[in-house]
Short mmCIF file of C-alpha atoms in Angstrom, two decimals:
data_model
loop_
_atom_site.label_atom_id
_atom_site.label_comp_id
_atom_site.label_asym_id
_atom_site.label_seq_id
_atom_site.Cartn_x
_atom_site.Cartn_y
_atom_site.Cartn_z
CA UNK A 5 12.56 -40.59 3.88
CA UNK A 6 9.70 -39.84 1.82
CA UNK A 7 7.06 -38.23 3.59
CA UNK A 8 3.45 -38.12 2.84
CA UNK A 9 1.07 -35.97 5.14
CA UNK A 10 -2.89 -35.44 5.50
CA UNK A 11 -4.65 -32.37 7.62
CA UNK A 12 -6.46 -34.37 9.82
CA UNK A 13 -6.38 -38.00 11.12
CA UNK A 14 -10.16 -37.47 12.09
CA UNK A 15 -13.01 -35.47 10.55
CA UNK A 16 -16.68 -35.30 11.23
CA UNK A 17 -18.75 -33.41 8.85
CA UNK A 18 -22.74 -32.77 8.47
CA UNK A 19 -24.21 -33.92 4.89
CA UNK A 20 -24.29 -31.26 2.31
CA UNK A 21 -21.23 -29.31 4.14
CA UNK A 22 -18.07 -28.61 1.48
CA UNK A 23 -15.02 -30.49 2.80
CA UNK A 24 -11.41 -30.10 1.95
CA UNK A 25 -8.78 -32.87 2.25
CA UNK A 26 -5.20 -32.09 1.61
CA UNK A 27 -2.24 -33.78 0.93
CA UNK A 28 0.91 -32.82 0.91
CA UNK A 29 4.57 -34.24 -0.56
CA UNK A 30 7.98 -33.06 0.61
CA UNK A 31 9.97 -35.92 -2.35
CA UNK A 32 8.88 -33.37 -5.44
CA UNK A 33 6.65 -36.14 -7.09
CA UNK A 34 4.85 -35.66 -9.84
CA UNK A 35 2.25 -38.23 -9.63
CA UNK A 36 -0.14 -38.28 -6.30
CA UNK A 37 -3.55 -40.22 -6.01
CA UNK A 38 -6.72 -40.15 -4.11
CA UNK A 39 -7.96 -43.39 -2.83
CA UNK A 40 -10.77 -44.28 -0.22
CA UNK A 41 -10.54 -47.11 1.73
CA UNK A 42 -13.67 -49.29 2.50
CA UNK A 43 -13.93 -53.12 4.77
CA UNK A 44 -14.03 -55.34 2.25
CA UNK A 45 -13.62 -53.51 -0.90
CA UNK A 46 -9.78 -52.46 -0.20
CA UNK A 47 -8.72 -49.54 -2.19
CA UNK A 48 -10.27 -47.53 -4.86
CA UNK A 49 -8.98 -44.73 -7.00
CA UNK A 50 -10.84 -41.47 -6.97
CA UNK A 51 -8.66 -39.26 -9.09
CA UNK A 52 -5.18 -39.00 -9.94
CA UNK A 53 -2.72 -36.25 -10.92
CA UNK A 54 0.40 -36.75 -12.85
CA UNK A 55 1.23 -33.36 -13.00
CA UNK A 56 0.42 -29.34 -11.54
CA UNK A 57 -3.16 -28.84 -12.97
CA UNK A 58 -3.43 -31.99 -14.46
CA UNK A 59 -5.72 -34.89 -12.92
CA UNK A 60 -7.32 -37.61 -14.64
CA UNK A 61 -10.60 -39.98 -12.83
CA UNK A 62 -10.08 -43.07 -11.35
CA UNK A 63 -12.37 -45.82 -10.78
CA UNK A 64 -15.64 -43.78 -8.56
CA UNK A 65 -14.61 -39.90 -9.01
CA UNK A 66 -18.33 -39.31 -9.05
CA UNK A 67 -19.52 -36.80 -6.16
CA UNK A 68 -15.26 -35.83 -5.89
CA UNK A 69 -13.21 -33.09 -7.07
CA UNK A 70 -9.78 -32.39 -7.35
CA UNK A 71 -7.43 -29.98 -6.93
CA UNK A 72 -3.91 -29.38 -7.82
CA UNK A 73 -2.44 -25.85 -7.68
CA UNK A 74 1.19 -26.91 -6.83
CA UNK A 75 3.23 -29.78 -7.26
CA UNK A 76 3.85 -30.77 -3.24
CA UNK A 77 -0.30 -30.14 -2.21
CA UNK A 78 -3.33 -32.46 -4.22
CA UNK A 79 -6.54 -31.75 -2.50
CA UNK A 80 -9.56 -33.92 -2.59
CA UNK A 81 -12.72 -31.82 -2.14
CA UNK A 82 -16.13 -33.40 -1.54
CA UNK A 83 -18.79 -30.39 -3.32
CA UNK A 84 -21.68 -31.32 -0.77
CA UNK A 85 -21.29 -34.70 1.58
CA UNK A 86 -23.84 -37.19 1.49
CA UNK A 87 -23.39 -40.64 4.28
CA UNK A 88 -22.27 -42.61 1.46
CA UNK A 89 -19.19 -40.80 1.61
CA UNK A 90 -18.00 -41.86 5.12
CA UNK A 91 -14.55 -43.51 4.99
CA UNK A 92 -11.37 -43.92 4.93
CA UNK A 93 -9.35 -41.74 2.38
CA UNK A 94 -5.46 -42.10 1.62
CA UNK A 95 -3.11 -40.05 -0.31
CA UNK A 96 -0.30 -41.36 -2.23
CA UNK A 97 2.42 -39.94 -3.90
CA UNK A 98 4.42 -42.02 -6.57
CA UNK A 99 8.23 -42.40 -7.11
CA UNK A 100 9.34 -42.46 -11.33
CA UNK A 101 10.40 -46.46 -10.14
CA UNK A 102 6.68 -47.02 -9.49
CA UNK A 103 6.61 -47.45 -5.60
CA UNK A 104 3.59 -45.44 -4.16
CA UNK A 105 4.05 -43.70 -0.90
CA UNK A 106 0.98 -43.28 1.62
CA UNK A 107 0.04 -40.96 3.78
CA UNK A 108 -1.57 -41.66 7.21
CA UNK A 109 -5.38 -41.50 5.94
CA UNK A 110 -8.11 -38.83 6.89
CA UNK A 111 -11.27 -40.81 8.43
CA UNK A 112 -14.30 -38.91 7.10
CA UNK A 113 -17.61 -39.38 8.79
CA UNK A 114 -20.30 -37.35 7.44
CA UNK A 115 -23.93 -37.34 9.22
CA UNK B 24 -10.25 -54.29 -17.33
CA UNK B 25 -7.95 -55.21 -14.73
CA UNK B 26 -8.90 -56.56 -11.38
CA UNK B 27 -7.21 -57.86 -8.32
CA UNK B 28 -8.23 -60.86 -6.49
CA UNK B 29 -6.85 -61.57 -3.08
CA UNK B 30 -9.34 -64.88 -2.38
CA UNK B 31 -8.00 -64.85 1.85
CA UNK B 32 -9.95 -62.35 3.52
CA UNK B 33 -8.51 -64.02 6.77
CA UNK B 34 -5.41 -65.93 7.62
CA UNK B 35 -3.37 -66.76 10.99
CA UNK B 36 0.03 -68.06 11.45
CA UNK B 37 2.07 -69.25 14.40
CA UNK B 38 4.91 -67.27 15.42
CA UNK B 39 8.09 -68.50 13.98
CA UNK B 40 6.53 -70.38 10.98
CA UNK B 41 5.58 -70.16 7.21
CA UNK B 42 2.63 -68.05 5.66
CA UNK B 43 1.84 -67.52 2.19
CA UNK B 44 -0.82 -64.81 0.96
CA UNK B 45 -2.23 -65.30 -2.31
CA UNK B 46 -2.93 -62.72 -4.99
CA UNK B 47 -4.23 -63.06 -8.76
CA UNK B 48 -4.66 -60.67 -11.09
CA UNK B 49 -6.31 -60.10 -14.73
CA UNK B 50 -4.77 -57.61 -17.28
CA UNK B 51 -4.07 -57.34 -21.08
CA UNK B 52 -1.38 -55.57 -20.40
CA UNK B 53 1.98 -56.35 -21.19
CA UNK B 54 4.25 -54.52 -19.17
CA UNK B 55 3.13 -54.02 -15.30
CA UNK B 56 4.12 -54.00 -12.18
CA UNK B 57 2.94 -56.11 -8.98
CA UNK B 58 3.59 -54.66 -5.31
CA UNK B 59 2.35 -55.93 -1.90
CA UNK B 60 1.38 -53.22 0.88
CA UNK B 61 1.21 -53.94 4.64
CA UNK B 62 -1.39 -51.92 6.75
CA UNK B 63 -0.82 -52.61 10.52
CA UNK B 64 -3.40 -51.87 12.63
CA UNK B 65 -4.04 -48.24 12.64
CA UNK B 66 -0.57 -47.51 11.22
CA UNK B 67 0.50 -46.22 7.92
CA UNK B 68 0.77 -48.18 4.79
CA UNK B 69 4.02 -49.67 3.69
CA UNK B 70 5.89 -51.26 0.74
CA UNK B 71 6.52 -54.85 1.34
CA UNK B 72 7.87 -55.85 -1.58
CA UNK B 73 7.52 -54.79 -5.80
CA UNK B 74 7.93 -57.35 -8.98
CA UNK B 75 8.38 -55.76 -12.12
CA UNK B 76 6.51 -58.58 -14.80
CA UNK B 77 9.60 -58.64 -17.57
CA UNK B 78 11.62 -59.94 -15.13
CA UNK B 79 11.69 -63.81 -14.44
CA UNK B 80 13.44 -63.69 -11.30
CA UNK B 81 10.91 -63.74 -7.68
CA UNK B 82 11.49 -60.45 -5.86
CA UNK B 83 12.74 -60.87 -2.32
CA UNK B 84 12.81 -58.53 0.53
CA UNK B 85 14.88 -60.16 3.54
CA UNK B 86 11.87 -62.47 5.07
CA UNK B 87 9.68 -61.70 2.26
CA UNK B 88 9.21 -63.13 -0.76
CA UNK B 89 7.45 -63.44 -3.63
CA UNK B 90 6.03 -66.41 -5.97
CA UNK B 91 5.48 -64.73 -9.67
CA UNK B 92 3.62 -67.02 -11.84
CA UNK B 93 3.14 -64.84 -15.36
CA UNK B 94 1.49 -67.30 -17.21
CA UNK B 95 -1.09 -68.03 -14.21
CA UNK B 96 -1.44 -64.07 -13.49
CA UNK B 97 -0.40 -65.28 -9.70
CA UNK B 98 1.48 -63.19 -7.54
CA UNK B 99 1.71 -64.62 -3.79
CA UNK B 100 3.46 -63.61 -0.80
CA UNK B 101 5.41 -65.83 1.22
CA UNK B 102 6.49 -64.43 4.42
CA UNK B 103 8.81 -66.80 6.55
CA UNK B 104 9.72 -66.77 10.31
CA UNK B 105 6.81 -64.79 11.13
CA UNK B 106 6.77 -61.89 13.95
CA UNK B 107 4.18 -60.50 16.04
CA UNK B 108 4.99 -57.07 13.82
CA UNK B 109 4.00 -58.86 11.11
CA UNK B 110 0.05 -58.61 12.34
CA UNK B 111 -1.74 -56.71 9.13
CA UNK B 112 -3.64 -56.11 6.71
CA UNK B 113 -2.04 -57.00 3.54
CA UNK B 114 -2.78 -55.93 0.09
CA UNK B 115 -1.34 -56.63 -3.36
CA UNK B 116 -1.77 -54.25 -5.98
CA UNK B 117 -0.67 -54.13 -9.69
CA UNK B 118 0.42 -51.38 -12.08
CA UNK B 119 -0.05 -50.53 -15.48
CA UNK B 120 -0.42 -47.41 -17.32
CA UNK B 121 -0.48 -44.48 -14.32
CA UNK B 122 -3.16 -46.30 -12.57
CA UNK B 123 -3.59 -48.74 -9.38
CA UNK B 124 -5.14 -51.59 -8.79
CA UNK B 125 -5.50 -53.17 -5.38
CA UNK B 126 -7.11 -56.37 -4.32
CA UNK B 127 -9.32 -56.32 -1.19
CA UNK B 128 -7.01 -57.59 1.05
CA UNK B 129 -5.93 -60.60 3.39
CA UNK B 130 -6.29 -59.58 7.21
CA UNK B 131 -3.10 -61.68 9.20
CA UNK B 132 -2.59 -62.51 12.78
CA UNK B 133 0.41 -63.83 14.14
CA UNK B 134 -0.30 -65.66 16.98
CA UNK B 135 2.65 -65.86 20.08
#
């Protein structure tokens, strides 16, 4: 089974603080995506990466970073969090047939 | 630019019968791919069931099925004998390029 893991289920954070999520892959895939989760709005892409060192924006990368040092690990880093940033945020990773897998999602509050 | 448009934010069904979840979609694209994701409550987020668009026949998954409609850009999700397990969020997404798109999702209840 493909597995898809986050470092925390639950994070609280104070705005302006530097926060780290990471993702990790056991199924060596090459593509893995950010996405946060909002009511109402469903999912949006942050940033993608279809490859080590390589990461391309999604749809609202603005205030997000990425990070991809090894081919199993995509971190999402958030430079200095602001309110507007409290959600939920999912990993994926991405067979070559197309089928994303998700990880259990990180819920970021920031106040 | 491609969007996703899942028009049922809400939808119930009786245990045992019938649902259908509807999805459009809006692309220039030629080649894609449609998928629809359940979210239980709480839970991880699962493949349901994929379509690729070059092929005319409807995707099924055992109790799941699919109603592909190229020419409309309609992709909706029957799901038949209906379980409690079946309780979700449920989102359809499409695929073209490297890139996601996902609709905003239809929150069911099966009801005992």
């Amino acid at each position: 089974d493909v597995k898809v893991t986050q470092s925390s289920r639950y994070l609280v954070k104070r705005t302006g603080e530097k926060v780290f999520l990471e993702c990790v892959q056991d199924m060596d895939h090459e593509n893995m995506f950010w996405y946060r989760q909002d009511p109402g709005l469903g999912l949006r892409l942050i940033y993608f990466s279809y490859d080590v060192k390589m990461k391309e924006k999604g749809d609202i990368p603005e205030g997000y970073s990425v990070s991809r040092e090894k081919k199993e690990r995509f971190s999402l880093i958030l430079e200095s969090a602001s309110t507007n940033q409290t959600s939920m945020y999912l990993c994926a990773s991405r067979t070559v047939s197309y089928e994303q897998y998700f990880g259990p999602g990180t819920r970021l509050t920031v106040t | 630019a491609q969007t996703v448009t899942q028009s049922q934010p809400e939808m119930s069904v009786q245990e045992a019968e019938t649902v259908t979840l509807s999805c459009t979609y809006d692309t220039s694209e030629n080649n894609y791919y449609l998928f629809w994701y359940k979210q239980p409550p709480s839970r991880q987020m699962i493949l349901v069931i994929r379509q690729e668009a070059y092929k005319q026949q409807n995707a099924t998954e055992n109790r799941f099925s699919v109603n592909f409609q190229k020419a409309a850009k309609s992709f909706s999700l029957k799901i038949s004998d209906s379980q409690l397990g079946d309780t979700a969020m449920y989102f359809c997404a499409f695929m073209a390029g490297n890139q996601f798109y996902f609709g905003t999702g239809t929150s069911l209840t099966v009801i005992p």
